[in-house]
Amino acid sequence: MAAESKTKYDRQLRIWGEQGQAALEKASICLLNCGPTGSEALKNLVLGGIGSITVVDGSKVEAYDLGNNFMLDEESLGQAKAKCVCSFLQELNDAVKAKFVEESPDTLIETNPSFFAQFTLVIATQLLENSLLKLDKICRHANVILVVARSYGLTGLVRISLKEHNVIESKPDHFLDDLRLHKPWPELKQFAKTIDLSVTDSVVHKHTPYIVILIRLAEKWADAHDGCLPSTRQEKKEFKDLIKAHMLNLDEENYKEAIEASFKVSTPRGISSHLCQIINDAAVQVDSTSPDFWVLVAALKEFIENEGGGEPPLEGSIPDMTSLTEYYVSLQKIYQAKAESDFLVMEQRVRNILKRIGRDPDAITKAYIKNFCRNARKITVCRYRNIEDEFSIPILPELQKYLTDEDYNFAVGFYILLRAVDRFAANYNRFPGIFDGEVDEDISRLKTIAVGLLSDLGFHGPALSEDLINEMCRFGGAELHAVAAFIGGVASQEVIKLVTKQFVPLTGTFIFNGIDQKSQALAL
C-alpha cells in the first residue's frame, strides 16, 4: 500500500488492516436513489476509500431536498439529483471513481436487470416492495450482495440479502485466549517444568508467567484428583486457594493474574457447538466448484479429527502478562512454533483436498491458509433468506413472539407498517398522511391494509397499536435527515463488513425505532 494511502486511512487501517482496505478499494458500489439515506451511506463509504461508486436516480433536485440532504445546495435546484450528489461525493475523496446514471431505479430494474451484475454490492434505498423483490432476485442470480436501507419518518430498517457470507476474521468483542492450559502440548509442559515455583528469589517468583503457574498447579491438582481438572464450583474455589498458597507476598501481580485466569484450566476440551455445526455442514463435501472457504473448512475438519486431537489449529499468540522478559519471549516462541506446526499440517491437508477435487494444489495462498488457522475457532457462516420468502412465508413462531412481546412490539409494528405503506402507495399512488385533509381516512385505510397483511401471513392475534398506525400516517412518507443519517450509517457499516469480510454482519431485519430510541433485529 502506498505511503500516502497509509497516512490518509491510518485510523481505519488499525481496525481492518491493509487487507481490508485493499478489499474496499477494489469494491464497486451501486446506490439506488440518492435521497438523504442513500447519500449518507455513500458519504461514509467514499470517506473510507471505496473503489468506485455509481449513483442511480432519475429525479431532479427540488426545494424540499435542500432541507434534508447535505449533498445538495441551492445551485443544485432543477438539476439531476444523481449528478449533483455524485459531484459532492467526489469532492470528499478524489481517489474514488464516481459516476451517475440519470434513470429511475424502478425502470432500470424492470428494463435492464443485467446492469447490476457489474457491481460488488448494491445499496437499495427507499425502494417500494414490488421493485425490491425483483431486485433481490436479480442480485441473487448475479451473486451480487444487496443491502436494503429505508428511512420513513421516525423509523427505518436495514436488511442484507445474499445466499451466503463467510467470515474468517469475525473479531468478536470477547473471546477466550487460545492458551490450551487445559491441554498443554509436550513442549509447553516441558518449558513449565524448567521453572521452579518454590524459588526463593522474590524477583523471579513474582515474575513467573501465570501460564506456567497454572500449568504446574493444574498438573499438581490432577495428580491428586485421579487425573481430573477442577470442574465443580467448590473445586474451582479450592484450586484458587492452591494458587494463593504458593504466593510469597500479597502484592505478586503474576499470582493475581493466575487466580483471575484460573477458570481457563477448566475450559472444556474440544470445539464449540458453533464450530461443530460449521465443520458438519453439508458444504464440507467439497468439489471443484466449492469456494476456498469450504475447502479450508474441510481441511479443518480433517485436522480436528486427526492431528488436532479434537482441537483446531493453535492461534499462536499470548496476551500481555507479568513476566521476566526471557520467560515471556520463550513462551511466545513455543506458542508460535506450535501454531506454525499446525499451519503446515493444515496446508498439506488443503493441498491434498485441492488435488483430490481436480483443482490446482497451489490455488489457495499460504497467507490465506495461515489467516484461516489463526482464526479457525472464530469463523462464521451467515446465510440469508431471500426477501420474497421472508415476506410471504415468515417464521410464524418468531412473528407471533415479536407481536406478543412488549419489548418487540414497536419494532415488529414498524416492520409490518413499513410493508403496509408500500401496499398503500401501490393502491393510492402516494404515501398515507401526505394530505392534511385525508389523514383520518388514511389512518383507517392503513389499518385495514396492515390487518390484511397480517392475515395473509397467517396471523390473527392482537391488532397493531393504534398509536403506531397514527404515527405512520403523521410521518407522511418524510425522510428526516437525522433518521436518514443513522440508517445510512448502519447500512455503510454493514457494507464495510461485507466487503472486507471482517466482523459479523447483521442477520435478520434491523429496525430503528426513533420514538423510543431503540434498535432491534427481527429474525423472520
Short mmCIF file of C-alpha atoms in Angstrom, two decimals:
data_model
loop_
_atom_site.label_atom_id
_atom_site.label_comp_id
_atom_site.label_asym_id
_atom_site.label_seq_id
_atom_site.Cartn_x
_atom_site.Cartn_y
_atom_site.Cartn_z
CA MET A 1 0.00 0.00 0.00
CA ALA A 2 1.27 3.48 -0.91
CA ALA A 3 2.59 5.66 1.93
CA GLU A 4 0.05 8.36 1.03
CA SER A 5 -2.86 5.92 1.44
CA LYS A 6 -1.44 4.63 4.72
CA THR A 7 -1.37 8.17 6.11
CA LYS A 8 -4.79 9.03 4.69
CA TYR A 9 -6.55 5.94 6.07
CA ASP A 10 -4.38 5.46 9.16
CA ARG A 11 -7.18 5.24 11.72
CA GLN A 12 -9.29 2.70 9.86
CA LEU A 13 -6.26 0.60 8.92
CA ARG A 14 -5.91 -0.09 12.64
CA ILE A 15 -9.36 -1.71 12.55
CA TRP A 16 -9.43 -3.75 9.34
CA GLY A 17 -5.78 -3.67 8.23
CA GLU A 18 -4.25 -3.37 4.77
CA GLN A 19 -6.07 -6.46 3.54
CA GLY A 20 -9.44 -4.96 4.46
CA GLN A 21 -8.55 -1.61 2.92
CA ALA A 22 -7.44 -3.32 -0.29
CA ALA A 23 -10.83 -5.08 -0.48
CA LEU A 24 -12.60 -1.72 -0.07
CA GLU A 25 -10.51 -0.13 -2.80
CA LYS A 26 -11.39 -2.95 -5.21
CA ALA A 27 -15.13 -2.77 -4.48
CA SER A 28 -17.67 -1.30 -6.87
CA ILE A 29 -20.84 0.03 -5.22
CA CYS A 30 -24.16 0.97 -6.83
CA LEU A 31 -26.57 3.23 -4.96
CA LEU A 32 -30.24 3.29 -5.91
CA ASN A 33 -31.94 6.60 -5.00
CA CYS A 34 -29.71 9.34 -3.63
CA GLY A 35 -32.01 10.92 -1.06
CA PRO A 36 -30.57 11.59 2.41
CA THR A 37 -30.47 7.89 3.39
CA GLY A 38 -28.52 6.86 0.31
CA SER A 39 -26.30 9.96 0.28
CA GLU A 40 -25.32 9.47 3.93
CA ALA A 41 -24.50 5.78 3.36
CA LEU A 42 -22.36 6.58 0.33
CA LYS A 43 -20.65 9.53 2.05
CA ASN A 44 -19.28 7.17 4.73
CA LEU A 45 -18.02 4.73 2.11
CA VAL A 46 -16.40 7.44 -0.02
CA LEU A 47 -14.57 8.81 3.03
CA GLY A 48 -13.45 5.24 3.78
CA GLY A 49 -11.87 4.89 0.34
CA ILE A 50 -14.29 2.63 -1.53
CA GLY A 51 -13.08 1.86 -5.06
CA SER A 52 -15.90 3.17 -7.23
CA ILE A 53 -19.49 4.34 -6.88
CA THR A 54 -22.39 4.58 -9.32
CA VAL A 55 -25.38 6.70 -8.28
CA VAL A 56 -28.72 5.83 -9.92
CA ASP A 57 -31.59 8.33 -9.57
CA GLY A 58 -33.93 9.73 -12.18
CA SER A 59 -35.31 12.71 -10.22
CA LYS A 60 -34.47 16.42 -10.30
CA VAL A 61 -33.49 18.42 -7.23
CA GLU A 62 -36.49 20.19 -5.68
CA ALA A 63 -36.70 22.77 -2.88
CA TYR A 64 -37.61 20.21 -0.18
CA ASP A 65 -34.43 18.22 -0.99
CA LEU A 66 -32.31 21.09 0.35
CA GLY A 67 -33.83 20.63 3.81
CA ASN A 68 -32.72 17.04 4.34
CA ASN A 69 -29.73 16.36 2.08
CA PHE A 70 -26.35 17.95 2.83
CA MET A 71 -25.04 16.79 -0.56
CA LEU A 72 -27.19 19.42 -2.30
CA ASP A 73 -27.27 23.23 -2.32
CA GLU A 74 -29.37 25.98 -3.92
CA GLU A 75 -27.34 25.82 -7.13
CA SER A 76 -28.50 22.20 -7.49
CA LEU A 77 -32.19 23.16 -7.87
CA GLY A 78 -33.69 21.78 -11.06
CA GLN A 79 -30.60 19.71 -11.89
CA ALA A 80 -30.28 15.92 -11.97
CA LYS A 81 -30.07 14.77 -8.34
CA ALA A 82 -27.73 11.87 -9.21
CA LYS A 83 -25.27 14.24 -10.91
CA CYS A 84 -25.24 16.75 -8.03
CA VAL A 85 -24.82 14.15 -5.27
CA CYS A 86 -22.12 12.39 -7.29
CA SER A 87 -20.23 15.68 -7.70
CA PHE A 88 -20.37 16.48 -3.96
CA LEU A 89 -19.26 12.97 -3.00
CA GLN A 90 -16.33 13.15 -5.41
CA GLU A 91 -15.12 16.27 -3.61
CA LEU A 92 -14.86 14.30 -0.35
CA ASN A 93 -12.31 11.86 -1.78
CA ASP A 94 -10.87 12.31 -5.26
CA ALA A 95 -9.33 8.81 -5.14
CA VAL A 96 -12.82 7.31 -5.53
CA LYS A 97 -14.15 6.81 -9.07
CA ALA A 98 -17.66 8.25 -9.23
CA LYS A 99 -20.30 8.19 -11.96
CA PHE A 100 -24.05 8.58 -12.16
CA VAL A 101 -26.98 7.22 -14.15
CA GLU A 102 -29.93 9.58 -14.53
CA GLU A 103 -32.68 6.99 -14.62
CA SER A 104 -35.38 5.75 -12.26
CA PRO A 105 -34.16 2.68 -10.34
CA ASP A 106 -37.61 1.10 -10.81
CA THR A 107 -37.26 1.44 -14.60
CA LEU A 108 -33.69 0.10 -14.55
CA ILE A 109 -34.75 -2.95 -12.51
CA GLU A 110 -37.59 -3.62 -14.95
CA THR A 111 -35.79 -2.97 -18.26
CA ASN A 112 -32.08 -3.67 -17.70
CA PRO A 113 -31.54 -6.30 -14.97
CA SER A 114 -28.07 -7.22 -16.31
CA PHE A 115 -26.89 -3.70 -15.33
CA PHE A 116 -26.42 -4.82 -11.71
CA ALA A 117 -24.07 -7.75 -12.44
CA GLN A 118 -21.06 -5.40 -12.75
CA PHE A 119 -21.11 -4.38 -9.07
CA THR A 120 -19.71 -5.91 -5.90
CA LEU A 121 -22.68 -4.65 -3.91
CA VAL A 122 -25.93 -2.73 -4.44
CA ILE A 123 -27.37 -0.38 -1.80
CA ALA A 124 -31.11 -0.04 -2.44
CA THR A 125 -32.67 2.89 -0.57
CA GLN A 126 -36.34 3.92 -0.43
CA LEU A 127 -37.45 1.18 -2.84
CA LEU A 128 -41.05 0.00 -2.73
CA GLU A 129 -41.78 -3.67 -2.15
CA ASN A 130 -42.55 -4.63 -5.75
CA SER A 131 -39.22 -3.31 -7.11
CA LEU A 132 -37.30 -4.62 -4.10
CA LEU A 133 -38.46 -8.20 -4.65
CA LYS A 134 -37.43 -8.05 -8.32
CA LEU A 135 -34.03 -6.55 -7.43
CA ASP A 136 -33.38 -9.24 -4.82
CA LYS A 137 -33.90 -11.96 -7.43
CA ILE A 138 -31.62 -10.15 -9.89
CA CYS A 139 -28.81 -9.70 -7.35
CA ARG A 140 -29.01 -13.29 -6.08
CA HIS A 141 -28.89 -14.62 -9.63
CA ALA A 142 -25.80 -12.49 -10.34
CA ASN A 143 -24.18 -13.23 -6.93
CA VAL A 144 -24.18 -9.54 -6.08
CA ILE A 145 -24.65 -8.51 -2.44
CA LEU A 146 -27.79 -6.46 -1.74
CA VAL A 147 -28.13 -4.08 1.21
CA VAL A 148 -31.59 -2.58 1.69
CA ALA A 149 -31.92 0.69 3.63
CA ARG A 150 -35.07 2.66 4.29
CA SER A 151 -35.93 5.63 6.48
CA TYR A 152 -39.53 6.69 6.97
CA GLY A 153 -40.38 9.38 9.49
CA LEU A 154 -39.01 8.29 12.86
CA THR A 155 -38.37 4.71 11.82
CA GLY A 156 -36.15 2.88 9.40
CA LEU A 157 -34.72 -0.50 8.50
CA VAL A 158 -31.60 -2.17 7.13
CA ARG A 159 -31.65 -5.67 5.62
CA ILE A 160 -28.88 -7.69 3.95
CA SER A 161 -29.66 -10.21 1.22
CA LEU A 162 -27.29 -12.75 -0.33
CA LYS A 163 -27.10 -16.53 -0.40
CA GLU A 164 -24.12 -17.00 1.91
CA HIS A 165 -21.43 -14.89 3.53
CA ASN A 166 -18.38 -16.48 5.13
CA VAL A 167 -16.28 -14.63 7.70
CA ILE A 168 -12.79 -15.71 8.75
CA GLU A 169 -11.88 -12.59 10.75
CA SER A 170 -15.05 -12.25 12.81
CA LYS A 171 -13.22 -10.27 15.54
CA PRO A 172 -15.65 -10.90 18.43
CA ASP A 173 -15.59 -8.40 21.30
CA HIS A 174 -14.97 -11.09 23.88
CA PHE A 175 -13.24 -14.37 23.13
CA LEU A 176 -11.17 -16.65 25.32
CA ASP A 177 -7.40 -16.66 24.63
CA ASP A 178 -6.26 -19.85 22.93
CA LEU A 179 -3.70 -20.87 25.58
CA ARG A 180 -4.55 -24.61 25.84
CA LEU A 181 -4.00 -24.60 29.61
CA HIS A 182 -6.50 -27.46 29.82
CA LYS A 183 -4.46 -29.47 27.31
CA PRO A 184 -0.81 -28.29 27.12
CA TRP A 185 1.31 -29.93 24.42
CA PRO A 186 4.68 -31.57 25.30
CA GLU A 187 6.95 -28.58 24.55
CA LEU A 188 4.82 -26.26 26.70
CA LYS A 189 4.73 -28.79 29.53
CA GLN A 190 8.49 -29.24 29.31
CA PHE A 191 9.11 -25.50 29.49
CA ALA A 192 6.83 -25.16 32.53
CA LYS A 193 8.76 -27.91 34.29
CA THR A 194 12.02 -25.96 33.92
CA ILE A 195 10.67 -23.20 36.19
CA ASP A 196 10.62 -23.81 39.93
CA LEU A 197 7.55 -22.32 41.65
CA SER A 198 9.30 -22.70 45.01
CA VAL A 199 12.17 -20.42 44.06
CA THR A 200 13.19 -18.15 46.95
CA ASP A 201 14.37 -15.28 44.74
CA SER A 202 11.46 -12.83 45.16
CA VAL A 203 12.11 -11.11 41.80
CA VAL A 204 11.93 -14.39 39.87
CA HIS A 205 8.97 -15.60 41.94
CA LYS A 206 6.86 -12.53 41.24
CA HIS A 207 7.80 -12.60 37.53
CA THR A 208 6.90 -16.21 36.74
CA PRO A 209 4.25 -16.04 33.97
CA TYR A 210 0.76 -17.06 35.03
CA ILE A 211 0.66 -19.58 32.16
CA VAL A 212 3.49 -21.51 33.82
CA ILE A 213 1.91 -21.19 37.28
CA LEU A 214 -1.41 -22.59 36.03
CA ILE A 215 0.14 -25.47 34.05
CA ARG A 216 2.28 -26.57 37.02
CA LEU A 217 -0.51 -26.28 39.58
CA ALA A 218 -3.10 -27.88 37.28
CA GLU A 219 -0.75 -30.86 36.93
CA LYS A 220 -0.34 -30.98 40.72
CA TRP A 221 -4.14 -30.86 41.14
CA ALA A 222 -4.69 -33.61 38.54
CA ASP A 223 -2.16 -35.87 40.27
CA ALA A 224 -4.19 -35.59 43.48
CA HIS A 225 -7.58 -35.99 41.78
CA ASP A 226 -7.27 -39.08 39.56
CA GLY A 227 -6.13 -37.04 36.54
CA CYS A 228 -9.15 -34.72 36.63
CA LEU A 229 -9.01 -30.93 36.49
CA PRO A 230 -11.23 -28.75 38.73
CA SER A 231 -14.81 -28.77 37.42
CA THR A 232 -17.30 -28.03 40.20
CA ARG A 233 -17.70 -24.65 41.85
CA GLN A 234 -16.15 -25.95 45.06
CA GLU A 235 -13.19 -27.50 43.21
CA LYS A 236 -12.52 -24.25 41.34
CA LYS A 237 -12.52 -22.40 44.67
CA GLU A 238 -10.07 -24.94 46.12
CA PHE A 239 -7.85 -24.58 43.04
CA LYS A 240 -7.71 -20.81 43.58
CA ASP A 241 -6.74 -21.47 47.20
CA LEU A 242 -3.95 -23.71 45.93
CA ILE A 243 -2.63 -20.83 43.81
CA LYS A 244 -2.84 -18.42 46.76
CA ALA A 245 -0.89 -20.89 48.91
CA HIS A 246 2.08 -20.52 46.56
CA MET A 247 2.25 -16.73 46.95
CA LEU A 248 5.16 -15.33 48.95
CA ASN A 249 3.63 -11.85 49.20
CA LEU A 250 0.17 -10.39 48.68
CA ASP A 251 1.44 -7.91 46.08
CA GLU A 252 2.51 -10.53 43.50
CA GLU A 253 0.68 -9.45 40.33
CA ASN A 254 1.53 -12.64 38.44
CA TYR A 255 -0.26 -14.78 41.03
CA LYS A 256 -3.24 -12.41 40.98
CA GLU A 257 -3.33 -12.88 37.18
CA ALA A 258 -3.16 -16.66 37.70
CA ILE A 259 -6.12 -16.54 40.09
CA GLU A 260 -8.15 -14.42 37.64
CA ALA A 261 -7.29 -16.76 34.74
CA SER A 262 -7.70 -19.99 36.75
CA PHE A 263 -11.03 -20.74 35.03
CA LYS A 264 -9.11 -21.26 31.76
CA VAL A 265 -7.72 -24.50 33.19
CA SER A 266 -11.29 -25.83 33.39
CA THR A 267 -12.22 -24.88 29.82
CA PRO A 268 -13.96 -27.86 28.17
CA ARG A 269 -11.77 -29.73 25.72
CA GLY A 270 -12.70 -29.81 22.05
CA ILE A 271 -14.51 -27.30 19.86
CA SER A 272 -17.53 -25.06 20.40
CA SER A 273 -21.01 -26.11 19.25
CA HIS A 274 -20.87 -23.21 16.78
CA LEU A 275 -17.69 -24.55 15.12
CA CYS A 276 -19.01 -28.11 15.29
CA GLN A 277 -22.06 -27.03 13.29
CA ILE A 278 -19.85 -25.44 10.61
CA ILE A 279 -17.48 -28.41 10.15
CA ASN A 280 -20.50 -30.72 9.85
CA ASP A 281 -22.30 -28.53 7.30
CA ALA A 282 -23.25 -30.19 4.01
CA ALA A 283 -20.97 -27.71 2.17
CA VAL A 284 -17.92 -29.53 3.65
CA GLN A 285 -18.46 -32.20 0.98
CA VAL A 286 -16.39 -30.12 -1.44
CA ASP A 287 -15.99 -30.39 -5.19
CA SER A 288 -14.24 -28.36 -7.90
CA THR A 289 -16.84 -25.56 -7.66
CA SER A 290 -16.62 -25.13 -3.86
CA PRO A 291 -15.42 -21.74 -2.54
CA ASP A 292 -11.93 -21.65 -0.98
CA PHE A 293 -13.53 -21.11 2.45
CA TRP A 294 -15.25 -24.52 2.38
CA VAL A 295 -12.09 -26.25 1.15
CA LEU A 296 -10.38 -24.86 4.26
CA VAL A 297 -13.27 -25.95 6.48
CA ALA A 298 -12.99 -29.47 5.01
CA ALA A 299 -9.26 -29.45 5.86
CA LEU A 300 -10.06 -28.11 9.34
CA LYS A 301 -12.47 -30.98 9.96
CA GLU A 302 -9.78 -33.49 8.97
CA PHE A 303 -7.23 -31.73 11.21
CA ILE A 304 -9.55 -31.73 14.24
CA GLU A 305 -10.34 -35.43 13.77
CA ASN A 306 -6.67 -36.38 13.35
CA GLU A 307 -3.60 -34.29 14.27
CA GLY A 308 -5.59 -31.82 16.38
CA GLY A 309 -6.90 -34.49 18.72
CA GLY A 310 -10.27 -32.76 18.87
CA GLU A 311 -8.81 -29.22 18.83
CA PRO A 312 -8.43 -26.68 15.97
CA PRO A 313 -5.01 -25.24 14.98
CA LEU A 314 -3.42 -23.10 17.69
CA GLU A 315 -3.68 -19.34 17.19
CA GLY A 316 -0.11 -18.79 18.34
CA SER A 317 -0.36 -15.56 20.33
CA ILE A 318 -0.29 -14.89 24.07
CA PRO A 319 -1.65 -11.89 26.00
CA ASP A 320 0.45 -9.43 27.99
CA MET A 321 1.29 -10.67 31.47
CA THR A 322 3.65 -10.04 34.38
CA SER A 323 6.81 -11.94 33.49
CA LEU A 324 10.58 -11.86 33.17
CA THR A 325 11.36 -10.89 29.57
CA GLU A 326 13.26 -14.13 28.89
CA TYR A 327 10.33 -16.24 30.14
CA TYR A 328 7.81 -14.28 28.08
CA VAL A 329 9.92 -14.47 24.90
CA SER A 330 10.41 -18.22 25.40
CA LEU A 331 6.65 -18.69 25.82
CA GLN A 332 5.98 -16.64 22.69
CA LYS A 333 8.36 -18.81 20.68
CA ILE A 334 6.77 -22.03 21.99
CA TYR A 335 3.25 -20.85 21.05
CA GLN A 336 4.42 -19.56 17.65
CA ALA A 337 6.25 -22.82 16.90
CA LYS A 338 3.15 -24.87 17.72
CA ALA A 339 0.97 -22.59 15.57
CA GLU A 340 3.45 -22.91 12.68
CA SER A 341 3.48 -26.69 13.05
CA ASP A 342 -0.34 -26.81 12.97
CA PHE A 343 -0.38 -24.50 9.95
CA LEU A 344 2.00 -26.77 7.99
CA VAL A 345 -0.26 -29.77 8.66
CA MET A 346 -3.33 -27.74 7.63
CA GLU A 347 -1.57 -26.51 4.48
CA GLN A 348 -0.74 -30.07 3.42
CA ARG A 349 -4.34 -31.15 4.00
CA VAL A 350 -5.62 -28.19 1.93
CA ARG A 351 -3.23 -29.07 -0.94
CA ASN A 352 -4.35 -32.72 -0.83
CA ILE A 353 -8.04 -31.76 -0.93
CA LEU A 354 -7.47 -29.35 -3.85
CA LYS A 355 -5.69 -32.12 -5.76
CA ARG A 356 -8.47 -34.59 -4.93
CA ILE A 357 -11.23 -32.31 -6.32
CA GLY A 358 -9.32 -31.56 -9.52
CA ARG A 359 -8.07 -28.06 -8.69
CA ASP A 360 -4.54 -26.65 -8.73
CA PRO A 361 -2.97 -27.67 -5.38
CA ASP A 362 -1.49 -24.17 -5.08
CA ALA A 363 -4.78 -22.38 -5.82
CA ILE A 364 -5.11 -21.17 -2.21
CA THR A 365 -2.28 -18.98 -0.93
CA LYS A 366 -0.23 -19.68 2.19
CA ALA A 367 -1.25 -16.30 3.62
CA TYR A 368 -4.95 -17.19 3.30
CA ILE A 369 -4.46 -20.58 4.96
CA LYS A 370 -2.39 -19.03 7.77
CA ASN A 371 -5.06 -16.38 8.40
CA PHE A 372 -7.72 -19.11 8.49
CA CYS A 373 -5.68 -21.15 11.01
CA ARG A 374 -5.24 -18.09 13.24
CA ASN A 375 -8.99 -17.53 13.28
CA ALA A 376 -10.25 -21.12 12.99
CA ARG A 377 -12.15 -21.02 16.31
CA LYS A 378 -13.97 -17.82 15.28
CA ILE A 379 -15.07 -18.50 11.69
CA THR A 380 -18.70 -17.68 10.97
CA VAL A 381 -21.17 -18.57 8.22
CA CYS A 382 -24.14 -16.25 7.56
CA ARG A 383 -26.98 -17.39 5.35
CA TYR A 384 -29.90 -15.14 4.40
CA ARG A 385 -33.42 -15.97 3.29
CA ASN A 386 -34.48 -14.24 0.11
CA ILE A 387 -36.76 -11.28 0.74
CA GLU A 388 -39.74 -12.81 -1.05
CA ASP A 389 -39.69 -15.83 1.27
CA GLU A 390 -39.46 -13.59 4.33
CA PHE A 391 -42.41 -11.52 3.11
CA SER A 392 -44.66 -14.39 2.03
CA ILE A 393 -43.73 -17.18 4.47
CA PRO A 394 -42.14 -15.63 7.56
CA ILE A 395 -41.16 -17.80 10.53
CA LEU A 396 -44.58 -17.66 12.21
CA PRO A 397 -43.50 -18.64 15.75
CA GLU A 398 -40.98 -15.76 15.68
CA LEU A 399 -43.56 -13.31 14.29
CA GLN A 400 -46.03 -14.36 16.97
CA LYS A 401 -43.37 -13.98 19.67
CA TYR A 402 -42.48 -10.47 18.48
CA LEU A 403 -46.11 -9.35 18.22
CA THR A 404 -46.93 -10.52 21.76
CA ASP A 405 -43.64 -9.43 23.36
CA GLU A 406 -43.82 -5.94 24.85
CA ASP A 407 -40.11 -5.34 24.18
CA TYR A 408 -40.50 -6.02 20.45
CA ASN A 409 -43.97 -4.58 19.99
CA PHE A 410 -42.89 -1.31 18.37
CA ALA A 411 -40.15 -2.89 16.25
CA VAL A 412 -42.41 -5.52 14.69
CA GLY A 413 -45.21 -2.93 14.41
CA PHE A 414 -42.95 -0.67 12.34
CA TYR A 415 -41.83 -3.67 10.28
CA ILE A 416 -45.43 -4.55 9.37
CA LEU A 417 -46.41 -0.92 8.80
CA LEU A 418 -43.44 -0.24 6.51
CA ARG A 419 -44.75 -3.02 4.33
CA ALA A 420 -48.30 -1.71 4.69
CA VAL A 421 -47.34 1.80 3.49
CA ASP A 422 -45.87 0.20 0.36
CA ARG A 423 -49.18 -1.51 -0.33
CA PHE A 424 -50.93 1.77 0.40
CA ALA A 425 -48.65 3.54 -2.11
CA ALA A 426 -49.34 0.84 -4.72
CA ASN A 427 -53.11 1.33 -4.26
CA TYR A 428 -53.28 5.14 -3.97
CA ASN A 429 -50.09 6.24 -5.75
CA ARG A 430 -48.97 8.18 -2.66
CA PHE A 431 -47.94 7.58 0.95
CA PRO A 432 -50.52 7.89 3.76
CA GLY A 433 -50.80 11.23 5.54
CA ILE A 434 -49.37 13.42 2.77
CA PHE A 435 -52.55 15.47 2.53
CA ASP A 436 -53.76 17.02 5.80
CA GLY A 437 -57.42 16.72 4.81
CA GLU A 438 -57.22 12.95 4.34
CA VAL A 439 -55.22 11.92 7.43
CA ASP A 440 -58.20 10.37 9.24
CA GLU A 441 -59.24 8.41 6.16
CA ASP A 442 -55.63 7.34 5.59
CA ILE A 443 -55.37 6.03 9.16
CA SER A 444 -58.40 3.83 8.55
CA ARG A 445 -57.08 2.70 5.14
CA LEU A 446 -53.61 1.89 6.52
CA LYS A 447 -55.11 -0.06 9.42
CA THR A 448 -57.20 -2.15 7.03
CA ILE A 449 -54.14 -2.87 4.87
CA ALA A 450 -51.98 -3.78 7.90
CA VAL A 451 -54.64 -6.14 9.30
CA GLY A 452 -54.99 -7.73 5.86
CA LEU A 453 -51.23 -8.13 5.61
CA LEU A 454 -51.05 -9.92 8.97
CA SER A 455 -53.99 -12.09 7.96
CA ASP A 456 -52.22 -13.04 4.70
CA LEU A 457 -49.22 -14.14 6.80
CA GLY A 458 -51.48 -16.41 8.83
CA PHE A 459 -51.54 -14.29 11.96
CA HIS A 460 -54.91 -13.48 13.57
CA GLY A 461 -53.75 -12.39 17.01
CA PRO A 462 -53.70 -8.96 18.69
CA ALA A 463 -54.02 -5.94 16.42
CA LEU A 464 -51.22 -3.41 15.90
CA SER A 465 -51.05 -0.38 18.19
CA GLU A 466 -53.47 2.38 17.09
CA ASP A 467 -50.88 4.98 18.17
CA LEU A 468 -48.30 3.42 15.87
CA ILE A 469 -50.68 3.49 12.89
CA ASN A 470 -51.45 7.15 13.64
CA GLU A 471 -47.73 7.93 13.81
CA MET A 472 -47.05 6.25 10.46
CA CYS A 473 -49.69 8.48 8.87
CA ARG A 474 -48.32 11.52 10.66
CA PHE A 475 -44.88 10.82 9.14
CA GLY A 476 -46.37 11.38 5.69
CA GLY A 477 -43.52 9.49 4.00
CA ALA A 478 -40.97 12.07 5.20
CA GLU A 479 -37.26 11.24 5.06
CA LEU A 480 -35.91 13.10 8.11
CA HIS A 481 -32.21 13.83 7.93
CA ALA A 482 -31.37 12.72 11.49
CA VAL A 483 -33.01 9.31 10.95
CA ALA A 484 -31.61 9.02 7.41
CA ALA A 485 -28.09 9.73 8.70
CA PHE A 486 -28.42 7.00 11.33
CA ILE A 487 -29.87 4.42 8.91
CA GLY A 488 -27.29 5.38 6.27
CA GLY A 489 -24.56 4.97 8.88
CA VAL A 490 -25.77 1.48 9.83
CA ALA A 491 -26.02 0.50 6.15
CA SER A 492 -22.49 1.72 5.37
CA GLN A 493 -21.12 -0.12 8.40
CA GLU A 494 -22.68 -3.35 7.12
CA VAL A 495 -21.30 -2.71 3.63
CA ILE A 496 -17.79 -2.44 5.09
CA LYS A 497 -18.24 -5.71 6.99
CA LEU A 498 -19.46 -7.46 3.83
CA VAL A 499 -16.76 -6.08 1.52
CA THR A 500 -13.81 -6.59 3.90
CA LYS A 501 -15.22 -9.95 5.09
CA GLN A 502 -14.36 -8.89 8.63
CA PHE A 503 -16.72 -8.70 11.62
CA VAL A 504 -20.11 -10.45 11.52
CA PRO A 505 -22.79 -8.60 9.54
CA LEU A 506 -26.41 -8.20 10.60
CA THR A 507 -28.70 -11.16 10.30
CA GLY A 508 -32.44 -10.59 10.08
CA THR A 509 -34.03 -7.17 9.60
CA PHE A 510 -32.64 -4.28 11.65
CA ILE A 511 -35.42 -1.91 12.78
CA PHE A 512 -34.79 1.56 14.23
CA ASN A 513 -37.48 3.00 16.49
CA GLY A 514 -36.82 6.74 16.70
CA ILE A 515 -39.72 7.29 19.11
CA ASP A 516 -38.10 5.23 21.89
CA GLN A 517 -34.52 5.46 20.54
CA LYS A 518 -34.27 1.66 20.29
CA SER A 519 -32.79 -0.63 17.64
CA GLN A 520 -33.70 -4.29 17.29
CA ALA A 521 -33.11 -7.10 14.77
CA LEU A 522 -36.03 -9.31 13.75
CA ALA A 523 -35.27 -12.86 12.56
CA LEU A 524 -38.14 -13.57 10.17
#
